[in-house]
Short mmCIF file of C-alpha atoms in Angstrom, two decimals:
data_model
loop_
_atom_site.label_atom_id
_atom_site.label_comp_id
_atom_site.label_asym_id
_atom_site.label_seq_id
_atom_site.Cartn_x
_atom_site.Cartn_y
_atom_site.Cartn_z
CA MET A 1 42.32 65.67 8.78
CA PHE A 2 41.16 66.39 5.26
CA GLN A 3 40.56 62.68 4.52
CA GLU A 4 37.93 62.42 7.23
CA ARG A 5 36.28 65.67 6.17
CA ILE A 6 36.04 64.39 2.62
CA ARG A 7 34.72 61.00 3.64
CA ARG A 8 31.95 62.46 5.77
CA ILE A 9 30.42 64.54 2.97
CA TYR A 10 31.46 62.46 -0.06
CA PRO A 11 27.98 61.00 -0.78
CA ILE A 12 26.44 64.47 -1.13
CA LEU A 13 29.21 66.02 -3.23
CA PRO A 14 28.44 66.93 -6.84
CA PRO A 15 30.32 64.88 -9.49
CA SER A 16 32.94 67.59 -10.13
CA HIS A 17 33.74 67.72 -6.41
CA GLN A 18 33.92 63.91 -6.21
CA VAL A 19 36.59 63.97 -8.93
CA ILE A 20 38.70 66.24 -6.72
CA ALA A 21 37.91 64.22 -3.61
CA ASP A 22 39.00 60.93 -5.20
CA PHE A 23 42.29 62.43 -6.34
CA LEU A 24 43.08 63.95 -2.94
CA LEU A 25 42.23 60.74 -1.11
CA ASN A 26 44.30 58.50 -3.36
CA SER A 27 47.08 60.86 -4.51
CA TYR A 28 47.43 63.55 -1.86
CA GLN A 29 51.24 63.23 -2.03
CA GLU A 30 51.03 64.54 -5.59
CA ALA A 31 48.29 67.08 -4.94
CA ALA A 32 50.19 68.54 -1.98
CA PHE A 33 52.66 70.17 -4.37
CA MET A 34 50.15 71.47 -6.92
CA SER A 35 48.66 74.92 -6.95
CA GLY A 36 44.92 75.26 -7.23
CA SER A 37 45.14 76.07 -10.94
CA GLN A 38 47.51 73.14 -11.56
CA LEU A 39 45.13 70.77 -9.74
CA ALA A 40 42.20 72.09 -11.78
CA GLN A 41 44.11 71.64 -15.03
CA HIS A 42 45.23 68.12 -14.05
CA LEU A 43 41.66 67.06 -13.24
CA GLN A 44 40.08 69.10 -16.05
CA VAL A 45 37.80 71.05 -13.75
CA ASP A 46 37.23 74.78 -13.33
CA PRO A 47 39.68 76.48 -10.89
CA ALA A 48 36.67 77.98 -9.10
CA THR A 49 35.47 74.42 -8.45
CA VAL A 50 38.69 73.70 -6.53
CA VAL A 51 38.09 76.77 -4.38
CA ARG A 52 34.45 75.89 -3.70
CA PHE A 53 35.42 72.29 -2.88
CA SER A 54 38.01 73.46 -0.35
CA GLN A 55 35.55 75.83 1.28
CA ARG A 56 32.92 73.10 1.44
CA LEU A 57 35.39 71.08 3.52
CA GLY A 58 35.66 74.00 5.94
CA TYR A 59 38.91 75.57 4.72
CA SER A 60 39.30 79.21 3.80
CA GLY A 61 40.52 78.10 0.38
CA TYR A 62 42.72 75.59 -1.39
CA PRO A 63 46.01 76.96 0.06
CA GLN A 64 44.91 76.02 3.58
CA LEU A 65 43.87 72.56 2.39
CA ARG A 66 47.17 72.12 0.54
CA GLN A 67 49.08 73.15 3.69
CA GLU A 68 47.44 70.32 5.61
CA MET A 69 48.30 67.83 2.86
CA GLN A 70 51.91 69.03 2.82
CA GLU A 71 52.20 68.59 6.57
CA LEU A 72 50.96 65.01 6.27
CA VAL A 73 53.52 64.32 3.53
CA ARG A 74 56.31 65.79 5.67
CA GLN A 75 55.36 63.59 8.61
CA GLU A 76 55.28 60.52 6.38
CA ILE A 77 58.74 61.33 5.01
CA ARG A 78 60.07 61.32 8.56
CA ALA A 79 58.79 57.76 8.92
CA ARG A 80 60.83 56.23 6.11
CA TYR A 81 60.75 52.49 5.53
CA GLN A 82 63.84 50.39 4.92
CA PRO A 83 63.26 48.11 1.90
CA LEU A 84 63.68 44.38 2.44
CA THR A 85 66.03 42.52 0.10
CA GLU A 86 66.43 38.81 -0.57
CA GLU A 87 70.19 39.02 -0.09
CA GLU A 88 69.87 39.76 3.63
CA THR A 89 70.08 37.08 6.30
CA PRO A 90 66.98 36.10 8.31
CA GLY A 91 68.38 38.05 11.26
CA GLU A 92 68.87 41.19 9.16
CA LEU A 93 65.40 40.83 7.66
CA TYR A 94 63.95 40.47 11.14
CA ARG A 95 65.59 43.71 12.30
CA ARG A 96 64.37 45.58 9.21
CA THR A 97 60.88 44.16 9.62
CA VAL A 98 60.74 45.33 13.22
CA HIS A 99 62.04 48.74 12.16
CA ASN A 100 59.37 48.99 9.47
CA ALA A 101 56.70 47.95 11.96
CA ARG A 102 57.83 50.75 14.26
CA GLU A 103 57.62 53.25 11.43
CA LEU A 104 54.21 51.91 10.48
CA LEU A 105 53.01 52.66 13.99
CA SER A 106 54.37 56.19 13.59
CA GLN A 107 52.35 56.63 10.42
CA MET A 108 49.23 55.33 12.18
CA VAL A 109 49.67 58.09 14.77
CA VAL A 110 50.09 60.63 11.96
CA LEU A 111 46.78 59.54 10.44
CA ASP A 112 45.07 60.58 13.70
CA ALA A 113 42.12 58.20 13.73
CA GLY A 114 41.37 59.12 17.33
CA GLN A 115 37.89 60.49 16.69
CA ALA A 116 36.87 57.46 14.63
CA ILE A 117 38.21 55.05 17.26
CA THR A 118 36.35 56.96 19.98
CA GLU A 119 33.09 56.46 18.09
CA ILE A 120 33.81 52.78 17.44
CA VAL A 121 34.67 52.06 21.08
CA ARG A 122 31.57 53.88 22.33
CA HIS A 123 29.24 51.94 20.06
CA LEU A 124 30.95 48.61 20.79
CA ALA A 125 30.47 49.16 24.53
CA GLU A 126 26.73 49.70 24.03
CA ALA A 127 26.19 47.14 21.26
CA ARG A 128 23.40 44.62 21.32
CA HIS A 129 25.13 42.43 18.72
CA ILE A 130 28.43 42.91 16.88
CA TYR A 131 28.96 41.56 13.35
CA LEU A 132 32.43 41.52 11.81
CA LEU A 133 32.70 41.14 8.04
CA SER A 134 35.80 40.34 6.01
CA GLU A 135 37.29 38.33 3.17
CA GLY A 136 40.60 36.57 2.56
CA THR A 137 43.33 36.79 5.17
CA GLU A 138 41.47 39.57 6.96
CA ALA A 139 39.01 36.89 8.14
CA HIS A 140 41.66 35.62 10.56
CA ALA A 141 42.15 39.11 11.97
CA VAL A 142 38.45 39.72 12.59
CA ALA A 143 38.09 36.24 14.11
CA LEU A 144 40.73 37.23 16.66
CA PHE A 145 38.93 40.53 17.25
CA ALA A 146 35.64 38.71 17.80
CA ALA A 147 37.31 36.40 20.34
CA LEU A 148 38.78 39.36 22.23
CA LEU A 149 35.36 41.04 22.36
CA ARG A 150 33.65 37.86 23.55
CA ARG A 151 36.16 37.61 26.38
CA GLN A 152 34.83 40.97 27.52
CA GLY A 153 31.28 39.65 27.62
CA LEU A 154 30.16 41.13 24.29
CA ASP A 155 28.02 39.31 21.74
CA ALA A 156 30.45 39.39 18.79
CA GLN A 157 30.69 37.12 15.79
CA ALA A 158 32.99 36.97 12.78
CA VAL A 159 30.67 36.36 9.84
CA PRO A 160 32.08 33.80 7.37
CA PRO A 161 32.80 35.17 3.87
CA GLY A 162 30.21 34.62 1.17
CA GLN A 163 26.86 36.15 0.23
CA ARG A 164 24.80 33.40 1.89
CA ALA A 165 26.55 33.68 5.25
CA ILE A 166 26.40 37.46 5.14
CA ALA A 167 22.70 37.42 4.23
CA GLU A 168 21.92 35.09 7.15
CA ALA A 169 23.81 37.35 9.57
CA MET A 170 22.17 40.51 8.25
CA CYS A 171 18.63 39.17 8.67
CA ASP A 172 18.32 40.40 12.25
CA VAL A 173 20.56 43.48 12.10
CA GLY A 174 19.00 46.69 13.37
CA GLU A 175 19.28 49.56 15.82
CA GLY A 176 21.70 48.92 18.67
CA ASP A 177 23.90 46.63 16.59
CA VAL A 178 27.41 47.29 15.28
CA VAL A 179 28.62 46.09 11.87
CA ILE A 180 32.30 46.43 10.98
CA GLY A 181 33.79 45.55 7.60
CA MET A 182 37.49 44.97 7.08
CA LEU A 183 39.04 44.67 3.61
CA LEU A 184 42.46 46.16 3.04
CA ASP A 185 43.53 45.18 -0.48
CA ASP A 186 40.32 45.30 -2.54
CA ASP A 187 37.25 47.44 -3.11
CA GLY A 188 34.87 45.05 -1.35
CA TYR A 189 31.53 45.43 -3.15
CA ASP A 190 29.90 42.53 -1.25
CA LEU A 191 31.01 43.87 2.10
CA ALA A 192 30.04 47.41 1.12
CA ALA A 193 26.52 46.25 0.26
CA ALA A 194 26.19 44.49 3.62
CA VAL A 195 27.51 47.51 5.53
CA GLN A 196 25.15 49.81 3.63
CA LEU A 197 22.20 47.52 4.40
CA ALA A 198 23.10 47.51 8.11
CA ARG A 199 23.44 51.28 8.08
CA ASP A 200 20.05 51.68 6.42
CA ARG A 201 18.54 49.53 9.16
CA GLY A 202 19.91 51.77 11.90
CA ALA A 203 23.03 49.84 12.94
CA PHE A 204 26.30 51.67 13.57
CA THR A 205 28.78 50.85 10.82
CA ALA A 206 32.55 51.15 10.51
CA ALA A 207 35.16 50.08 7.99
CA PHE A 208 38.89 49.36 8.00
CA VAL A 209 40.24 49.82 4.49
CA GLY A 210 43.44 50.18 2.50
CA VAL A 211 42.06 52.79 0.08
CA PRO A 212 40.12 55.74 1.54
CA SER A 213 37.97 56.16 -1.57
CA SER A 214 36.89 52.50 -1.69
CA THR A 215 33.23 51.54 -1.88
CA LEU A 216 33.44 49.93 1.56
CA ALA A 217 34.82 53.12 3.11
CA ARG A 218 32.04 55.23 1.59
CA SER A 219 29.31 52.86 2.78
CA ALA A 220 30.26 53.09 6.48
CA GLU A 221 29.62 55.89 8.96
CA VAL A 222 33.22 55.73 10.17
CA ALA A 223 36.24 54.55 8.15
CA ILE A 224 39.88 54.14 9.09
CA THR A 225 42.54 53.81 6.39
CA CYS A 226 45.60 51.67 7.02
CA PRO A 227 48.85 53.30 5.81
CA GLN A 228 50.69 51.90 2.83
CA ALA A 229 54.02 50.41 3.73
CA GLU A 230 56.58 47.71 2.99
CA LEU A 231 54.65 45.60 5.49
CA PRO A 232 51.26 44.13 4.51
CA HIS A 233 48.18 46.21 5.25
CA LEU A 234 47.09 43.42 7.58
CA THR A 235 49.82 44.44 10.04
CA CYS A 236 48.11 47.79 10.51
CA GLY A 237 44.70 46.12 10.68
CA LEU A 238 45.79 43.76 13.44
CA VAL A 239 47.28 46.61 15.47
CA LEU A 240 44.06 48.59 15.13
CA LEU A 241 41.80 45.73 16.15
CA VAL A 242 43.87 44.64 19.13
CA SER A 243 44.23 48.27 20.25
CA ILE A 244 40.49 48.85 20.07
CA ALA A 245 39.79 45.70 22.09
CA HIS A 246 42.33 46.81 24.70
CA ILE A 247 40.93 50.35 24.89
CA LEU A 248 37.44 48.94 25.25
CA SER A 249 38.50 46.75 28.19
CA LEU A 250 40.12 49.73 29.91
CA LEU A 251 37.32 52.26 29.44
CA HIS A 252 34.30 49.97 29.60
CA PRO A 253 35.03 47.01 31.90
CA ARG A 254 32.08 44.65 32.07
CA PRO A 255 31.05 42.50 35.07
CA GLU A 256 30.39 39.63 32.66
CA ALA A 257 34.04 39.58 31.66
CA GLU A 258 35.25 39.20 35.26
CA GLU A 259 32.63 36.56 35.97
CA ARG A 260 33.74 34.63 32.92
CA ALA A 261 37.38 34.94 33.96
CA GLU A 262 36.53 33.56 37.40
CA GLN A 263 34.69 30.64 35.81
CA VAL A 264 37.69 29.89 33.61
CA ARG A 265 40.04 30.01 36.61
CA ALA A 266 37.76 27.65 38.55
CA VAL A 267 37.72 25.14 35.71
CA MET A 268 41.50 25.41 35.40
CA ASP A 269 41.80 24.56 39.10
CA GLN A 270 39.53 21.55 38.62
CA LEU A 271 41.52 20.36 35.62
CA GLU A 272 44.79 20.70 37.55
CA ALA A 273 43.36 18.70 40.47
CA LEU A 274 42.20 15.96 38.11
CA ARG A 275 45.57 15.94 36.37
CA GLN A 276 47.36 15.47 39.68
CA GLN A 277 44.99 12.69 40.68
CA ALA A 278 45.67 10.88 37.41
CA ALA A 279 49.42 11.29 37.89
CA ARG A 280 49.25 9.77 41.41
CA ARG A 281 47.42 6.68 40.13
CA ARG A 282 50.25 5.78 37.78
#
């Protein structure tokens, strides 16, 4: 997809190309129905710059790039959301919420983050340490993700928000580690700085964002954008994290995970025996 092509080369684009890149990432629905000359006029760049930008992404020209944007818009239109209204009953709101969640999943498939997820899963399976960074409500999502990874025998921690906590976690980051930042409704300068530092030290970095042109997205090697919808961005983020943990368990089962599960089952048996003994004494 054009978003991933742009993201991969964004840091080395000249300023005039970055102007086009930002507009296509954030307003591709509008750009999809502009000609190359109209796009150039709207962004106040030379029409030849639009052509060179498209070719730098690997397209024959802007028409081929625009065709891909139009196809994405058409697929999104098919996944229409039903707006929620205060007048509806809780039952009606529940049905609409479930419907919107289903359509959100359809949009996530349209985004085709398969290659990015493949890279993330591969690096997680081989990780020495895994650091998960977030702020706000996203902190609860990454805490769940860290717990799911630890159940599989991986050394994963959700780093508390704040510069001090992040600095302490980043002290030992290096090659063989994985650092993932998740911030869906803000630019995330603090997280972006931490992800960039980890990347400079040789760690694999990834980001889950709400805006593809955000600073956090540009700082990571791999970025996945959550679709905009009636539902909060966090819904998409949770689905992504749980899916990745599940895929990891299927493709890279670890002996430590089964050993841990056996230990937990043994303790549960002991607790049940003690509970029954206590009940008989009454």
